[in-house]
mmCIF file of C-alpha atoms in Angstrom:
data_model
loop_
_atom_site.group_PDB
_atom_site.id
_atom_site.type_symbol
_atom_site.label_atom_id
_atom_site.label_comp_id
_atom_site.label_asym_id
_atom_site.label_seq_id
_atom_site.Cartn_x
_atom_site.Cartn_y
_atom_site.Cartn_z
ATOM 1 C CA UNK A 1 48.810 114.548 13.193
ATOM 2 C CA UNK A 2 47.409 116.374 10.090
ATOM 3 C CA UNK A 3 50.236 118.361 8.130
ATOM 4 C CA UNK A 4 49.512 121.773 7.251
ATOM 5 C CA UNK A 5 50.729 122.782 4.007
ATOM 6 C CA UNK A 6 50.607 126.827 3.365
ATOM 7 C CA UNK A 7 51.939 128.620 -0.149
ATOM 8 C CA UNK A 8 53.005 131.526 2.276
ATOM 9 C CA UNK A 9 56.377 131.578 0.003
ATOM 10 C CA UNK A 10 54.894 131.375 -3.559
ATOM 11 C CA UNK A 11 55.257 127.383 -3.274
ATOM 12 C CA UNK A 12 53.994 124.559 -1.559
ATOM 13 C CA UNK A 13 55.652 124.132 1.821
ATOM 14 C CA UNK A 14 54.586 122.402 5.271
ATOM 15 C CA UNK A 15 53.753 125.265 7.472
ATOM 16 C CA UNK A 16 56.864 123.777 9.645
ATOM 17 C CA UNK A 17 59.416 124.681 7.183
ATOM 18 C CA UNK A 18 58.725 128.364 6.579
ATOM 19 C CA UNK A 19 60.513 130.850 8.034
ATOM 20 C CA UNK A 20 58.222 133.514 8.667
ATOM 21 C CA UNK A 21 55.563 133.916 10.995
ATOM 22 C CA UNK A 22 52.500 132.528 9.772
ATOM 23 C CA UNK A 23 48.915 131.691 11.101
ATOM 24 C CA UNK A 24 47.210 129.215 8.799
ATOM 25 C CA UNK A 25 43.755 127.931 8.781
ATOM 26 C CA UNK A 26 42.035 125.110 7.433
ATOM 27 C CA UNK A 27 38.876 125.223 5.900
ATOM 28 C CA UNK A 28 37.631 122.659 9.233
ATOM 29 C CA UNK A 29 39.629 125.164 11.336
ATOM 30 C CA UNK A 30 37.477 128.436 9.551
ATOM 31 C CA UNK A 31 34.151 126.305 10.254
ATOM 32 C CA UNK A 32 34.910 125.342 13.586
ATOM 33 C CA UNK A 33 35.958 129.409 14.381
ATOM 34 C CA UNK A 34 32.936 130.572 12.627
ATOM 35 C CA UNK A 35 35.468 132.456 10.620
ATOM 36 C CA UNK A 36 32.925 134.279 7.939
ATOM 37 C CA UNK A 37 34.462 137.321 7.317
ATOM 38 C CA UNK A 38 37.885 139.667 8.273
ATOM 39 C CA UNK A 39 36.555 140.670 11.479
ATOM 40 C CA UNK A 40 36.301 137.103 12.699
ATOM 41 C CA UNK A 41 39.085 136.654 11.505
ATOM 42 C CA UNK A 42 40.731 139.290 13.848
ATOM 43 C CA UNK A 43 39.942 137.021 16.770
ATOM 44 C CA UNK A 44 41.818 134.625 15.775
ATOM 45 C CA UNK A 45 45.812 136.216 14.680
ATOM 46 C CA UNK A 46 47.528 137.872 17.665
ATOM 47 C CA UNK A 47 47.983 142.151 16.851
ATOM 48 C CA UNK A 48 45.518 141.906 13.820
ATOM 49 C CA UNK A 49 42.691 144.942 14.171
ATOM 50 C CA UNK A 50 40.214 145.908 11.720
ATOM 51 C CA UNK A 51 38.292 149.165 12.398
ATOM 52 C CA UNK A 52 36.428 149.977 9.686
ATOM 53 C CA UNK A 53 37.605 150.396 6.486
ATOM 54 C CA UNK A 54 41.387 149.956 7.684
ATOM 55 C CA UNK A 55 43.441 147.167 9.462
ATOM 56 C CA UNK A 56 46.219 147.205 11.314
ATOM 57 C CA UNK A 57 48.970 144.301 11.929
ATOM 58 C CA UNK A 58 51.390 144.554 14.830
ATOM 59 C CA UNK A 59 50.201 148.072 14.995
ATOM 60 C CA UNK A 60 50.949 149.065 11.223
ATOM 61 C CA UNK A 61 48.442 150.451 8.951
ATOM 62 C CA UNK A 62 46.567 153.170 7.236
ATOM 63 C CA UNK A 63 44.486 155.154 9.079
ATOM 64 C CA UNK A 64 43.131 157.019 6.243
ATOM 65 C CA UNK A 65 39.602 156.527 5.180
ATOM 66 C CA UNK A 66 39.530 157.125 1.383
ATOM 67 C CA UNK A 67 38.454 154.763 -2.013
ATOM 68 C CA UNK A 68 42.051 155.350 -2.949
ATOM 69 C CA UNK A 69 43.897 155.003 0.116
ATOM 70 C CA UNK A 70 46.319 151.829 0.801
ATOM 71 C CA UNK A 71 47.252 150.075 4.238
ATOM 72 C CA UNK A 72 50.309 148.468 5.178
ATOM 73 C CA UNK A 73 48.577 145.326 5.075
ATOM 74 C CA UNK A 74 48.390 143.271 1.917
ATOM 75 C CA UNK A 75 44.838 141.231 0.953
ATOM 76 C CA UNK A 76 45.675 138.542 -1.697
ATOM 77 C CA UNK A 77 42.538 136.265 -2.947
ATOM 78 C CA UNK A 78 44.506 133.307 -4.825
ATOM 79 C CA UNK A 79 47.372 135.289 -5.511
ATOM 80 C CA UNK A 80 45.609 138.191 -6.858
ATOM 81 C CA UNK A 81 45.809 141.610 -4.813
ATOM 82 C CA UNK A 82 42.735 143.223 -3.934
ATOM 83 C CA UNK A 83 42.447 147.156 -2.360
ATOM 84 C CA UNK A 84 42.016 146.496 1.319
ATOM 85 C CA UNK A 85 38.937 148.726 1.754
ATOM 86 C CA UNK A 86 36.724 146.340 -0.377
ATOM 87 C CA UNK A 87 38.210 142.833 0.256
ATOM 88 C CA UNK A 88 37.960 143.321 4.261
ATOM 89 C CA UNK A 89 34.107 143.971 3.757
ATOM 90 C CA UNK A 90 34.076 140.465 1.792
ATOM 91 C CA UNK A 91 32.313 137.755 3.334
ATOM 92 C CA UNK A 92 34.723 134.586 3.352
ATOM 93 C CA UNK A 93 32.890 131.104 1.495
ATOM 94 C CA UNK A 94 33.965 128.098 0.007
ATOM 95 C CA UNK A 95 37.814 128.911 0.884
ATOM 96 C CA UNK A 96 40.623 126.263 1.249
ATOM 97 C CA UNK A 97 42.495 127.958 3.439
ATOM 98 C CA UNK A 98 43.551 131.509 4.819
ATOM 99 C CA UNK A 99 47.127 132.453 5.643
ATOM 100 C CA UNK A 100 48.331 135.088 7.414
ATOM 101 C CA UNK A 101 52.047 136.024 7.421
ATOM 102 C CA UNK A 102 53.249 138.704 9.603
ATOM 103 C CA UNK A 103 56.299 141.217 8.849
ATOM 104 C CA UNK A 104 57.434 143.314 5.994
ATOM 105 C CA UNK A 105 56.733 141.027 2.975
ATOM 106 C CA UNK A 106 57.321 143.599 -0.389
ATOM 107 C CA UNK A 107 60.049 141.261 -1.597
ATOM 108 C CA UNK A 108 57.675 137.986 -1.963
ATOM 109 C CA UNK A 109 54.452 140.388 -2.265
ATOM 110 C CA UNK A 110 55.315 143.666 -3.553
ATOM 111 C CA UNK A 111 53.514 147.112 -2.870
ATOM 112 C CA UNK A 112 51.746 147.818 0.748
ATOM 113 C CA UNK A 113 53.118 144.985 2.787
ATOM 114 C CA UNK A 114 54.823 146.659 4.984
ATOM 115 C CA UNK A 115 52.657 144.688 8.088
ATOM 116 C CA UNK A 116 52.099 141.372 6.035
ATOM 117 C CA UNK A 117 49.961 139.970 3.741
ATOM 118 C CA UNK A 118 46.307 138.167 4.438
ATOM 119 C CA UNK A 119 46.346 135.380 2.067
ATOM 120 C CA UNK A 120 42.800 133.616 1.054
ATOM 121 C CA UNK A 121 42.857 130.445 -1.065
ATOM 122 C CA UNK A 122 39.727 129.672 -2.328
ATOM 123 C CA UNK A 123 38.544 125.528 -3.255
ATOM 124 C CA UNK A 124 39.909 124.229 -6.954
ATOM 125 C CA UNK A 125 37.951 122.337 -8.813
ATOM 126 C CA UNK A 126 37.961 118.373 -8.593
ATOM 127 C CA UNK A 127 37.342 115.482 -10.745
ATOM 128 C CA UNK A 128 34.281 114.931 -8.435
ATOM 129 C CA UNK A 129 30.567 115.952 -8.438
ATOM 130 C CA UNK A 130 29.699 117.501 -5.367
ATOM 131 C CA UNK A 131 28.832 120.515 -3.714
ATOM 132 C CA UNK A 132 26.947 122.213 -0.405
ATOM 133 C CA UNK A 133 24.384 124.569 0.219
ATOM 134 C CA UNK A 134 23.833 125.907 3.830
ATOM 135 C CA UNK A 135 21.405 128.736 4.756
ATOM 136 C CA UNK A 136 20.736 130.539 7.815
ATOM 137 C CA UNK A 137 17.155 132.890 8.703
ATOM 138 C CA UNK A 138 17.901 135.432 11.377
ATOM 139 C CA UNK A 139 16.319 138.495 13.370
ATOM 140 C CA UNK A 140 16.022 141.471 10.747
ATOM 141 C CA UNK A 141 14.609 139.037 8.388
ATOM 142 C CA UNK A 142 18.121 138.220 7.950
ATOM 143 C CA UNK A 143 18.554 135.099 4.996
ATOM 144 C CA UNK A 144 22.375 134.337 4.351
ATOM 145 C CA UNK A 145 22.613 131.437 1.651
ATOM 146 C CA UNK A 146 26.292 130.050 0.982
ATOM 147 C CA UNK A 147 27.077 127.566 -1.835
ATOM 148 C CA UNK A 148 29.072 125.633 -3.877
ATOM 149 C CA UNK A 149 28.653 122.882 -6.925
ATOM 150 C CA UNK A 150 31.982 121.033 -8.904
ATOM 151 C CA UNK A 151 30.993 120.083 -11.889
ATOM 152 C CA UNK A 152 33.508 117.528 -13.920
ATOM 153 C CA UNK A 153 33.559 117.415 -17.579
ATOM 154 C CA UNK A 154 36.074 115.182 -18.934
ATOM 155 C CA UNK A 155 39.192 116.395 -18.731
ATOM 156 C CA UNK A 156 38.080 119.962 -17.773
ATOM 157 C CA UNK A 157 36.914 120.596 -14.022
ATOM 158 C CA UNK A 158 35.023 123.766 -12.739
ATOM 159 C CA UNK A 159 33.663 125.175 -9.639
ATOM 160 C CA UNK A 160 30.883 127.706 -8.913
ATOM 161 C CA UNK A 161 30.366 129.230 -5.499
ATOM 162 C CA UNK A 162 28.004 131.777 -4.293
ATOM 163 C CA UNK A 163 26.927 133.825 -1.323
ATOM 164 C CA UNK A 164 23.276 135.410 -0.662
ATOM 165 C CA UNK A 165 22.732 137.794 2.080
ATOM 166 C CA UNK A 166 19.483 140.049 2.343
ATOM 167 C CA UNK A 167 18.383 141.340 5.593
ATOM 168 C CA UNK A 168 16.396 144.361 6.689
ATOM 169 C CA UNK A 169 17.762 147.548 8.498
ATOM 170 C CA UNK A 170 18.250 148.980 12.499
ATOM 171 C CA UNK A 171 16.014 151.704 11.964
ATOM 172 C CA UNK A 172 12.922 152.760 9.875
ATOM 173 C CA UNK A 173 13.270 155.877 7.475
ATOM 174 C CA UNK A 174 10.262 157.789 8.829
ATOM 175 C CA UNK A 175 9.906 159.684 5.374
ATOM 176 C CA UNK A 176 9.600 156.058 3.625
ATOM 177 C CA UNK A 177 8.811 153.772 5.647
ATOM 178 C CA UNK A 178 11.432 151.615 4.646
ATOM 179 C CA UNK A 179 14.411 149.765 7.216
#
């Protein structure tokens, strides 16, 4: 059986050995979920609700609908914390792995935690050449293009990703014209 090794403590651990409750998901695991964005994601972790700009874990949140207002729930993008109102709009490519660890988690995590922390790890660059590109054409003239290239040189290693989305509206602007 495939081990599943999650950084849910601020170090490497397999997910057997931590202590906390924690739903991780490989990157085969996101693709096989169809897993693109936080509200997919809801589907998948028992008590976890987005609606709208705010999410809730085991019912604990922020209910308030402002650029400046904080949730209970912590959104970390390789370590880094983001303001929940932006990063659950974020559509979720090229990512390693998502964690999700559930319970008051200020002493690993700090500030607005109070619920848990949603933990994306993005792909690291390899020694390898390689990459994907995968595109989808919907109704709405919908055209979602998702990417990703590593590029070694020598001793350094990079990694450039990219997302595309452009689709037309639900309904026409009668003074325009426009969807």
């Amino acid at each position: 059986s495939d081990e599943i090794v999650v950084t849910a403590q601020k170090r490497e651990q397999k997910l057997q050995d931590v202590p906390i409750a924690v739903s991780a998901f490989s990157a085969d695991t996101i693709a096989n979920r169809v897993i693109d964005d936080a509200q997919d994601l809801q589907f998948s972790i028992p008590n976890l609700v987005f609606n709208g700009a705010s999410a809730t874990l085991r019912g604990i949140g922020n209910s308030a609908i402002s650029s400046t207002a904080e949730g209970g729930l912590g959104y970390h993008v390789n370590g880094v914390y983001l303001n929940a109102p932006r990063a659950l709009e974020s559509e979720y490519f090229d990512v390693e792995r998502i964690e999700v660890l559930r319970g008051p988690q200020g002493t690993l995590y700090g500030r607005n935690t109070t619920a848990g922390v949603i933990n994306i790890i993005t792909r690291k660059p390899t020694d390898t050449l390689e990459g994907f590109l995968s595109g989808t054409y919907g109704n709405y003239d919908t055209v979602k293009l998702k990417g990703a290239v590593n590029i070694p040189l020598g001793v350094w290693q990079q990694r450039i990703a990219g997302y595309y989305l452009k689709r037309d509206g639900y309904n026409l602007n009668l003074f325009n014209g426009n969807r």
